[in-house]
Coordinates of C-alpha atoms in Angstrom, one line a residue:
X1057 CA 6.2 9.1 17.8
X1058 CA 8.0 7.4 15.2
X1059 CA 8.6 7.7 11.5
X1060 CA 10.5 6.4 8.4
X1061 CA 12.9 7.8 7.3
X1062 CA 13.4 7.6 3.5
X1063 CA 16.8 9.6 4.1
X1064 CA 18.3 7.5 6.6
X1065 CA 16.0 4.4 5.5
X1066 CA 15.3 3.4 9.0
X1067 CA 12.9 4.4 11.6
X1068 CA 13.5 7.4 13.7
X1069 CA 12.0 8.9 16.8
X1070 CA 10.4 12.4 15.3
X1071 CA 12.4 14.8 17.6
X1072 CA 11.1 18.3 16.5
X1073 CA 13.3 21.5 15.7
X1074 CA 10.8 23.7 17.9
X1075 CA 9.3 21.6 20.4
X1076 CA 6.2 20.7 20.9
X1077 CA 5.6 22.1 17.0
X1078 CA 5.8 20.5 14.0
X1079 CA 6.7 22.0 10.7
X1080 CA 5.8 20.4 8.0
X1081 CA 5.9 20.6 3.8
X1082 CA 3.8 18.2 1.3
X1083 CA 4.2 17.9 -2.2
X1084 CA 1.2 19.3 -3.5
X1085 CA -0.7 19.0 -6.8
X1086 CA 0.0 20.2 -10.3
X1087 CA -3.4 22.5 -11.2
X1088 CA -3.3 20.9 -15.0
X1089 CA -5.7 18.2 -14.8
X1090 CA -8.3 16.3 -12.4
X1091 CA -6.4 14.3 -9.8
X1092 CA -7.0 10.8 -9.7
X1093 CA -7.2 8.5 -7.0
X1094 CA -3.2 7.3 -7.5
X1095 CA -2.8 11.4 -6.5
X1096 CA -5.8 11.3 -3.8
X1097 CA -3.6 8.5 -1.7
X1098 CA -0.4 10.7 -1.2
X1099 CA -3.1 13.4 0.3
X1100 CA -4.7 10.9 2.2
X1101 CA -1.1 10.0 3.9
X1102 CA -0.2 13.7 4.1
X1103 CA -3.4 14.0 5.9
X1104 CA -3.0 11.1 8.3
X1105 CA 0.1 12.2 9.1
X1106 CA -0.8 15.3 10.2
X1107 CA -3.7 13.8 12.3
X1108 CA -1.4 11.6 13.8
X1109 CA 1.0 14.1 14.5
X1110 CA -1.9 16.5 16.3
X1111 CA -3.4 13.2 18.0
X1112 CA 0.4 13.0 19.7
X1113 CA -0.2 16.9 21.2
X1114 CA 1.8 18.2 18.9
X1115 CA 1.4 21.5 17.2
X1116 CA 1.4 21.8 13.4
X1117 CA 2.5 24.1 10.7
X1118 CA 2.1 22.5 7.5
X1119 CA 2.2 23.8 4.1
X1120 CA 1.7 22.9 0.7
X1121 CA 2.1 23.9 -2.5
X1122 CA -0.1 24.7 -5.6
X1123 CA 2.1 24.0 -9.0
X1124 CA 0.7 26.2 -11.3
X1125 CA 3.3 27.0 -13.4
X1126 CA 7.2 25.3 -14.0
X1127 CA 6.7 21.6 -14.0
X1128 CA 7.6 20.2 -17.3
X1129 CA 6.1 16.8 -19.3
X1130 CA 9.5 15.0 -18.6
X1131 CA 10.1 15.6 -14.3
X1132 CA 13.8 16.2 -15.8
X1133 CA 13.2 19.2 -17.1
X1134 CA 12.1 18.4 -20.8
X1135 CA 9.3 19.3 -23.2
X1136 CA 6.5 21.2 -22.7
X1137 CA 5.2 23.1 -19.0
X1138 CA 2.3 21.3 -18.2
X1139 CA 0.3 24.5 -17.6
X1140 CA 1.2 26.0 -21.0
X1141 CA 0.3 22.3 -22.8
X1142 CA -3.1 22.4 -20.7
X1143 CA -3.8 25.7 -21.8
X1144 CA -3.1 25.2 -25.5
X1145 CA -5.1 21.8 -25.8
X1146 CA -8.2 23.6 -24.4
X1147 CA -7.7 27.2 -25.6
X1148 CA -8.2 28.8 -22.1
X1149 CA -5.5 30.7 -20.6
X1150 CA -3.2 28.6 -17.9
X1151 CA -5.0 30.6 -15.1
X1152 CA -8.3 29.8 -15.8
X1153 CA -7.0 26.5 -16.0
X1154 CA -5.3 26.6 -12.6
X1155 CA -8.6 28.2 -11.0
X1156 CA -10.6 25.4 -12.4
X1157 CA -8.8 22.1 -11.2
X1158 CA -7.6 23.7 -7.8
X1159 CA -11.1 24.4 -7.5
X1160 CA -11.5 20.7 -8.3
X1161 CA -8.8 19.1 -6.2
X1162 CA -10.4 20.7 -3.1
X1163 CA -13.7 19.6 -3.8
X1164 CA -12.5 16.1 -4.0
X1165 CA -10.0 16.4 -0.8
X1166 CA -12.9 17.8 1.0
X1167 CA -14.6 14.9 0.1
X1168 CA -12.6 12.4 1.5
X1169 CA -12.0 14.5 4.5
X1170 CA -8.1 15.6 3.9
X1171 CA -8.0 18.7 6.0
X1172 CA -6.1 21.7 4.5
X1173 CA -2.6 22.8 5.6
X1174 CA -2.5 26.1 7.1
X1175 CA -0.7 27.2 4.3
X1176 CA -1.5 26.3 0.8
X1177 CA 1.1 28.3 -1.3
X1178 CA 0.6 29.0 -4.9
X1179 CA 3.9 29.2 -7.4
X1180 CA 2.8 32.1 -9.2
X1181 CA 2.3 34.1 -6.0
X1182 CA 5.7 33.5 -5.0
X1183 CA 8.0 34.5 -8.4
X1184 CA 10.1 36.9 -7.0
X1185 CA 11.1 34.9 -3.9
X1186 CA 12.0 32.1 -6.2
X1187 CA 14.2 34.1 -8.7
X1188 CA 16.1 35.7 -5.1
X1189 CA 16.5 32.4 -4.4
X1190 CA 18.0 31.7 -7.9
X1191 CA 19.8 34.6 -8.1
X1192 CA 21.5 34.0 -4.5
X1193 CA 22.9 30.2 -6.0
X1194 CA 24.3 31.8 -8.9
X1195 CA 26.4 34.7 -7.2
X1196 CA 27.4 31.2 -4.9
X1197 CA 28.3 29.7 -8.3
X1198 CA 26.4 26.4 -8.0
X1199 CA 24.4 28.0 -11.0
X1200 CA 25.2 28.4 -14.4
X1201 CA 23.9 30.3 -17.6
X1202 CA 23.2 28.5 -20.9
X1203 CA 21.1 29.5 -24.1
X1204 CA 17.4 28.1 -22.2
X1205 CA 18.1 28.5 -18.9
X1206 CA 19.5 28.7 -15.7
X1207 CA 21.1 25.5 -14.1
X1208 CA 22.0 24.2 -10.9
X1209 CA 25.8 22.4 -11.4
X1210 CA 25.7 19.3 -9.3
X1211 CA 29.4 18.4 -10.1
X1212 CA 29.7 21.4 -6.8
X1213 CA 27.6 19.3 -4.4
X1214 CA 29.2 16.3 -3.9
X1215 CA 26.2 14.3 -1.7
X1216 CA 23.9 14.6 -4.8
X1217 CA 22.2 11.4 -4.9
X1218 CA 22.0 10.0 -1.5
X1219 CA 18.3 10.7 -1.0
X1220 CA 17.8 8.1 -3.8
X1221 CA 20.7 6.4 -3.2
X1222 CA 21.8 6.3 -6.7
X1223 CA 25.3 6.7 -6.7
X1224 CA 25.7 6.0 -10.1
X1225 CA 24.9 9.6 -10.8
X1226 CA 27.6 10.5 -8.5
X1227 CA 30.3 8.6 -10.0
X1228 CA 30.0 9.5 -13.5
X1229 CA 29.9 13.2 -13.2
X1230 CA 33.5 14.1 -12.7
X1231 CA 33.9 12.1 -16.1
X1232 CA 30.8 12.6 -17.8
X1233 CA 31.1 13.9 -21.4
X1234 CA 28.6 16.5 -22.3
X1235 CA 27.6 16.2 -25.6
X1236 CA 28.6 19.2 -27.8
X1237 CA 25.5 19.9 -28.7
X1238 CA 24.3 20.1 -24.9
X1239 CA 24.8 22.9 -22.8
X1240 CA 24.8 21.2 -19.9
X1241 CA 27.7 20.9 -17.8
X1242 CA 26.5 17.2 -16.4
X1243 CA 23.6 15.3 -18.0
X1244 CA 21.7 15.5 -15.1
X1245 CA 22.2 18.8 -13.6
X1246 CA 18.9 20.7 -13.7
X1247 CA 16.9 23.8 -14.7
X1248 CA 16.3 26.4 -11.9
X1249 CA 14.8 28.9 -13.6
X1250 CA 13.3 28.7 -17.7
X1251 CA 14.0 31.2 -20.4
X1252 CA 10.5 31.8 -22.3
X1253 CA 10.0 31.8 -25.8
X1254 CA 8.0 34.8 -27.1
X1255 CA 5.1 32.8 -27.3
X1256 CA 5.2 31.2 -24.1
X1257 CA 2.3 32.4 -21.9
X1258 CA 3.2 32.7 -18.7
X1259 CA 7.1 34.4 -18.1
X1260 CA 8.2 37.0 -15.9
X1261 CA 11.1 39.8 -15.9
X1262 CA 14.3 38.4 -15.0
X1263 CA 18.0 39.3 -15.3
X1264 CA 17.9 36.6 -17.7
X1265 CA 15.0 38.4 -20.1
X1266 CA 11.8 36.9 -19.6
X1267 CA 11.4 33.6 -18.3
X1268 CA 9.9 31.3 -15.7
X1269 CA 11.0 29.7 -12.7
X1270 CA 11.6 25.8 -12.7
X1271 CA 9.8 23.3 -10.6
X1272 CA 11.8 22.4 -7.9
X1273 CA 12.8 25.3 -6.5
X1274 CA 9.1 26.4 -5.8
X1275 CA 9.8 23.9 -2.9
X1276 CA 12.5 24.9 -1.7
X1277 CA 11.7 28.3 -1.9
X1278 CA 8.4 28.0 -0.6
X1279 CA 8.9 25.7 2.8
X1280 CA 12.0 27.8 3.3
X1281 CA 9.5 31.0 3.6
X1282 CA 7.4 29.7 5.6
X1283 CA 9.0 27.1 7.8
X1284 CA 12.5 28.3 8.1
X1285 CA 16.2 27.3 7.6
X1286 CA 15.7 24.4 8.9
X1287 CA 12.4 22.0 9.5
X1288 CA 11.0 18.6 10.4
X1289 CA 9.2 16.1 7.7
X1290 CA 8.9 16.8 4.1
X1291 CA 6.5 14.5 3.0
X1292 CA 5.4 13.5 -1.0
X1293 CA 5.3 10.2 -3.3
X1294 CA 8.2 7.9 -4.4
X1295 CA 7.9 9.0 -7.8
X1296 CA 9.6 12.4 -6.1
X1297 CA 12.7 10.8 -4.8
X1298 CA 15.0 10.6 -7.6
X1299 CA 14.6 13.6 -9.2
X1300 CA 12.3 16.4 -7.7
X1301 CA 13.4 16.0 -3.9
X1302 CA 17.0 14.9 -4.8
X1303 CA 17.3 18.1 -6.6
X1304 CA 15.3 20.3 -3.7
X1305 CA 17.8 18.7 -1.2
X1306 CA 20.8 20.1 -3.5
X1307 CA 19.7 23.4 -3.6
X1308 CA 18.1 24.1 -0.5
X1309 CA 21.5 23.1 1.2
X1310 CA 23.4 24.7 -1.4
X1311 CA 22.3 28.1 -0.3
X1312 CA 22.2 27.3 3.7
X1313 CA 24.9 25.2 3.8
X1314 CA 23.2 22.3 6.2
X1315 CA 19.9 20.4 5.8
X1316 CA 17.1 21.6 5.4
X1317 CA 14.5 18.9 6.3
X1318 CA 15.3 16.1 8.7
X1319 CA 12.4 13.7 7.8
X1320 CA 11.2 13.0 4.2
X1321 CA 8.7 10.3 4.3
X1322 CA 7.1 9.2 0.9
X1323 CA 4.3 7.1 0.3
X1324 CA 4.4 4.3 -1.9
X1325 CA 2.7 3.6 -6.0
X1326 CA -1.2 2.6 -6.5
X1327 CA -1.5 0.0 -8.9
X1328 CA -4.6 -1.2 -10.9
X1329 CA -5.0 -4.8 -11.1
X1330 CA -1.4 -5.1 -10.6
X1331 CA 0.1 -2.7 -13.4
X1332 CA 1.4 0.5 -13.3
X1333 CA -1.7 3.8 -13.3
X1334 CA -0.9 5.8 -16.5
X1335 CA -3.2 8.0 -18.4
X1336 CA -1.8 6.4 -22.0
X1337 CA -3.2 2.8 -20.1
X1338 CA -6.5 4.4 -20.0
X1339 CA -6.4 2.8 -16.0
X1340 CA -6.5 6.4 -13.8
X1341 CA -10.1 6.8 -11.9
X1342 CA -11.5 9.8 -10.5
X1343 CA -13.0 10.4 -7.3
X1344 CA -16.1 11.3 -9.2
X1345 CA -15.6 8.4 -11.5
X1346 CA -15.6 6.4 -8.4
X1347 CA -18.8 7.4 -7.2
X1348 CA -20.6 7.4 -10.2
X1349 CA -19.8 3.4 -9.8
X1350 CA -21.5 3.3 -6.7
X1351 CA -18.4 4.2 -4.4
X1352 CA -18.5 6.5 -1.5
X1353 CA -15.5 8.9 -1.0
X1354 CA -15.7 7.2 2.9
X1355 CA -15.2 3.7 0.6
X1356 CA -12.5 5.1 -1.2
X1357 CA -10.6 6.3 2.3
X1358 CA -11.2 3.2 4.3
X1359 CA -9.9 1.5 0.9
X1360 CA -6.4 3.1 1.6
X1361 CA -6.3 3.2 4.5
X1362 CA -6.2 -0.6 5.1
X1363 CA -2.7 -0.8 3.4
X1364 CA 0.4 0.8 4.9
X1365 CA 1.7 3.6 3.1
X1366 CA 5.0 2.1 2.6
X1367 CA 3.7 -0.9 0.9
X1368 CA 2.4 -0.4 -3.0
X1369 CA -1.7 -0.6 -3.0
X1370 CA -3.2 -2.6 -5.9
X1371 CA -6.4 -1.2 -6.5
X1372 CA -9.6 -3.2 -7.9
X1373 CA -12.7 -3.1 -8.1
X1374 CA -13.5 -6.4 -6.2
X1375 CA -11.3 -4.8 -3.4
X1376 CA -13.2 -1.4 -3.5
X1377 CA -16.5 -3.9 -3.0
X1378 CA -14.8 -5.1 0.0
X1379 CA -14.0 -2.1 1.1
X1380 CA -17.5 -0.7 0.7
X1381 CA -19.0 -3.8 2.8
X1382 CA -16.6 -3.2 5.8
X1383 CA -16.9 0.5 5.8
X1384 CA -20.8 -0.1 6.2
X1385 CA -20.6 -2.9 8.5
X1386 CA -17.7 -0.7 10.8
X1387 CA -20.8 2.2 10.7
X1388 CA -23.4 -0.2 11.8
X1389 CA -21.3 -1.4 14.5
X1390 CA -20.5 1.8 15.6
X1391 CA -23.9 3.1 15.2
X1392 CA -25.0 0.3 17.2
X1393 CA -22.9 1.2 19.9
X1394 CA -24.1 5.2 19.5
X1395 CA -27.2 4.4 20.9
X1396 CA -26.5 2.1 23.6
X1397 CA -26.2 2.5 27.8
X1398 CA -22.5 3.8 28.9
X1399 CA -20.6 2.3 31.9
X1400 CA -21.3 -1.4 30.4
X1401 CA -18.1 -1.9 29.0
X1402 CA -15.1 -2.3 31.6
X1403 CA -13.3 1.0 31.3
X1404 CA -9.6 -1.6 31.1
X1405 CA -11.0 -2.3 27.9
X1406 CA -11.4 1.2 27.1
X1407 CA -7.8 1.7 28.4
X1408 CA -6.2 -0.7 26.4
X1409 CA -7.8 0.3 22.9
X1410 CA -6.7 3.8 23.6
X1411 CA -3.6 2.6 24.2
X1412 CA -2.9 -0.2 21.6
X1413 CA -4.5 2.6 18.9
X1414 CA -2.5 5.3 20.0
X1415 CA 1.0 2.7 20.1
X1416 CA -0.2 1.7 16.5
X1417 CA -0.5 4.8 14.4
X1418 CA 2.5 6.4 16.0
X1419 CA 4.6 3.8 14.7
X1420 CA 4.9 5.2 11.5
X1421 CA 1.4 5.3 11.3
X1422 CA 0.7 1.5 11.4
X1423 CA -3.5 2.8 10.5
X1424 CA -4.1 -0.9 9.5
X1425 CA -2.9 -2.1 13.1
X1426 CA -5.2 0.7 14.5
X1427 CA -8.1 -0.5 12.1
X1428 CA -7.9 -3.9 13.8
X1429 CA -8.0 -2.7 17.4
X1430 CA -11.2 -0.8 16.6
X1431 CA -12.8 -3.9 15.3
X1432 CA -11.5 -5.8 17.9
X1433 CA -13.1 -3.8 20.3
X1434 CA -16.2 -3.6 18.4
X1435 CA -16.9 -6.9 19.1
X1436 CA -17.7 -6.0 22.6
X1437 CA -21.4 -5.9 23.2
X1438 CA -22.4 -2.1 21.8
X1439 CA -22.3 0.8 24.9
X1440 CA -21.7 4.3 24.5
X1441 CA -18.1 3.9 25.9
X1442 CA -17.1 1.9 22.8
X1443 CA -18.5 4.7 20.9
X1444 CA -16.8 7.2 22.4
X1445 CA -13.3 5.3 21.9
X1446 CA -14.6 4.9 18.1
X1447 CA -14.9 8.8 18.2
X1448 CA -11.2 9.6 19.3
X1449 CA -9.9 6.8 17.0
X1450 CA -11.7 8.9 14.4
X1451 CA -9.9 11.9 14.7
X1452 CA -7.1 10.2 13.0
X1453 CA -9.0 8.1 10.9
X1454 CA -11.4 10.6 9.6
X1455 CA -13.9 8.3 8.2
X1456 CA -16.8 9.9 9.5
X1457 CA -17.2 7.5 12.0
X1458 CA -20.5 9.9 13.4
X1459 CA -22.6 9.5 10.6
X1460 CA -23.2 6.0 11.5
X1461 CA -27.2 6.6 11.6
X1462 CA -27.4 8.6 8.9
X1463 CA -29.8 7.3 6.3
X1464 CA -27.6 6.6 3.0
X1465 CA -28.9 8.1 0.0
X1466 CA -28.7 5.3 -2.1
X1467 CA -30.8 2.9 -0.4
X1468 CA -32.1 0.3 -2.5
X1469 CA -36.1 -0.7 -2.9
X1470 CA -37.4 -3.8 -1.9
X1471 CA -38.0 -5.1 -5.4
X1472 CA -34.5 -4.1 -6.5
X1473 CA -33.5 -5.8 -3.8
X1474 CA -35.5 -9.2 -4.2
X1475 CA -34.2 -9.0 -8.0
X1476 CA -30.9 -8.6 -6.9
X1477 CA -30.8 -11.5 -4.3
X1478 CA -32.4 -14.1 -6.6
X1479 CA -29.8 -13.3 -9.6
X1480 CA -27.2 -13.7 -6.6
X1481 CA -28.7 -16.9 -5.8
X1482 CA -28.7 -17.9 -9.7
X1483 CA -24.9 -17.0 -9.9
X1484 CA -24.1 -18.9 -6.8
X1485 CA -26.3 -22.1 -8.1
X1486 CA -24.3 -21.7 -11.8
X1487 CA -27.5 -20.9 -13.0
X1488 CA -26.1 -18.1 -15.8
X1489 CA -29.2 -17.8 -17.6
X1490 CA -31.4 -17.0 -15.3
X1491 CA -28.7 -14.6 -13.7
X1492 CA -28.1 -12.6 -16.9
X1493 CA -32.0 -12.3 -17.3
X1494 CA -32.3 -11.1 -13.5
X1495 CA -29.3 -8.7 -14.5
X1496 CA -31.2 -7.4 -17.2
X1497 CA -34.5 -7.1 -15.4
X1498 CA -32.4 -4.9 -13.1
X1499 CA -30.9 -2.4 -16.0
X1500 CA -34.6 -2.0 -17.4
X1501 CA -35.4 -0.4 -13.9
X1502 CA -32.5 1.8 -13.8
X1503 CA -30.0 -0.5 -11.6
X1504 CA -26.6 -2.3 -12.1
X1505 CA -25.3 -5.6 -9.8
X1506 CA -21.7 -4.9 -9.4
X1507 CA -20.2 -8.5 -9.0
X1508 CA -17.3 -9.0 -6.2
X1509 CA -15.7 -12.0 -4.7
X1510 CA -18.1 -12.3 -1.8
X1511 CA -21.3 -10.9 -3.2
X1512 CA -22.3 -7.7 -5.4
X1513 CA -23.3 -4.2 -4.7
X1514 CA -26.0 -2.2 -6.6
X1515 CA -25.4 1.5 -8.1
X1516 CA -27.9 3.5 -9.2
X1517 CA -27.7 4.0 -13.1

């Protein structure tokens, strides 16, 4: 099996610390809010990865967090924690907030078939661990005390940076002027652990009064509990690179003294129609948002997973259309094949899918590739075999593949559909008038034509 490497930045072979086991730690959500679908993707790679992984013979210990408490608005340790603001804005307390959008979150990775880690570790359950942790890099002196906080120095660890490969951070500590009014030793050394003010909700006993821990070392200290000294893949999103895994790299191997993790991987930005996803552009979508347009979670997965995870996905609506007619077409084809005779297809066609799809998803997970020697061999004539191979591809792709003759809930009636094909045919001839009257024919009897490229789906209003 092979992976990327974001630390090298080249493709290794994955050679495993225990063999025939993998241990591995994702980057897990912060409980503040409902994820959206730029947040569902890194899962969606977590969780083909770890299919991938299994689907090599592999054993698997993976683990990932719950952020409940510690992660700031500014990912470099500024403003507000994101718990606390949550909890203010909606005057419940931060743990009724965490119940309520973990409880969320699973609903939604359920839903697109992300299996659980083993572990899922929560950062409130793990305070004292975390300020040992903290304590231990003090008495070490890579931590220092100021008037808010506890902070790790990174003038003392000289590699800082090279997960990012921003040297420039590097070069400017030894002469870096600290403002006077700044505390801070170096401009970007960072908080390990949070003195609270009084009215700060959630804060703990420390030898530092009451306070709370910071966000990156919940990681550290977490895959360290449960994984060991030392550990295979650490997996997350770029947007954790520069900051949050740079600065879980410098203390991990502060307090061990050697790596901790030999394979990060990262997955790559969604866009929306080419821009950045931000909440202030009013451009992040819900799973449930997705479906109330019409959209499958099933659309939503095969949508991602036709992109490498290394490559930035641009989402649109016209693309989830597309992805919506080839996930139904792949069922039918599959379903065709579910019912069909076995021993019709030669079994060296058989071989060579389960070879080409096994070659292609464990090079760094090429899904895509994979994707396209399932519908290659779909174009067989349907037997059971096919099916078969369709059903071991699926345990990596996970779209439900068996489900292929189940009746969809949303089928559409006859005289929705007639409507629907004769304001297709309208667009098509230019005819605009009659189209937008067909259109609103259709919204009088509870249905909407979602236009794409190649044709239009209907939702249920």
């Amino acid at each position: 099996m092979i992976v990327y490497n974001t630390l090298t930045r080249r493709k290794e072979e994955l050679v495993t610390v225990h063999p025939g086991e993998v241990r591995m730690y994702s980057c897990g959500p912060t409980v503040y809010s409902r994820a959206h679908m730029g947040n569902m993707r890194a899962y969606i790679f977590m969780d083909t990865l770890r299919r991938v992984i299994k689907f090599n013979g592999y054993k698997l210990l993976g683990v990932m967090n719950i952020t409940d408490v510690g992660h700031l608005t500014s990912d470099a340790d500024d403003g507000d924690d994101k718990m606390e603001k949550a909890a203010k804005k909606t005057g419940k307390s931060p743990w009724e907030i965490a119940e309520h959008f973990t409880k969320l979150f699973f609903e939604d990775t359920d839903k697109l078939n992300i299996e659980r880690p083993e572990i899922v570790a929560k950062a409130t359950d793990h305070i004292a661990d975390m300020l040992e942790f903290v304590e231990a890099l003090v008495e070490k002196g890579y931590g220092y005390e100021t008037s808010d906080g506890i902070y790790f120095d990174i003038s003392k660890f000289p590699s800082y940076g090279k997960l990012s490969g921003n040297t420039r951070l590097s070069d400017n500590i030894a002469g870096a002027r600290v403002d006077v009014n700044d505390e801070k030793r170096n401009p970007a050394d960072f908080a390990l652990w949070k003195k609270a003010p009084k009215e700060h909700i959630m804060q703990w006993d420390s030898p530092w009064g009451r306070s709370y821990p910071g966000w990156h070392i919940e990681c550290s200290t977490m895959s360290r509990k449960y994984l060991g000294d030392t550990f295979d893949i650490h997996t997350g999103g770029v947007d954790h690179i520069p900051i949050h895994h740079e600065n879980e790299i410098a203390q991990s191997e502060a307090l061990l003294g050697h790596p901790a993790v030999h394979y990060w991987m990262h997955v790559e930005f969604m866009q929306v129609d080419g821009r950045k996803m931000s909440k202030s552009l009013g451009n992040t979508y819900t799973l449930d948002q997705l479906e109330e347009r019409g959209y499958s979670p099933m659309d939503f997965r095969y949508f991602c997973l036709n992109t490498h995870y290394r490559k930035k996905l641009n989402f649109t609506f016209e693309g989830m259309d597309g992805a919506k007619t080839a996930y139904s077409r792949l069922l039918a084809l599959v379903g065709a094949c579910k019912h069909a005779e076995s021993g019709t297809t030669d079994p060296e066609i058989i071989r060579q899918f389960d070879k080409a799809f096994l070659d292609a998803v464990s090079d760094d997970l090429n899904i895509p590739l994979g994707l396209g020697e399932l519908w290659t061999l779909l174009k067989n004539p349907p037997s059971r075999d096919i099916y078969d191979a369709a059903m071991r591809a699926d345990k990596v792709l996970a779209l439900s593949l068996d489900k292929c003759d189940e009746k969809k809930d949303d089928d559409v009636p006859a005289d929705i559909r007639d409507i629907a094909e004769r304001r297709f045919a309208a667009r098509k001839a230019k005819n605009w008038a009659e189209s937008d009257a067909l259109r609103a024919e259709l919204a009088e009897k509870g249905w909407t034509a979602l236009d794409s490229k190649d044709g239009y789906s209907l939702k249920k209003n």
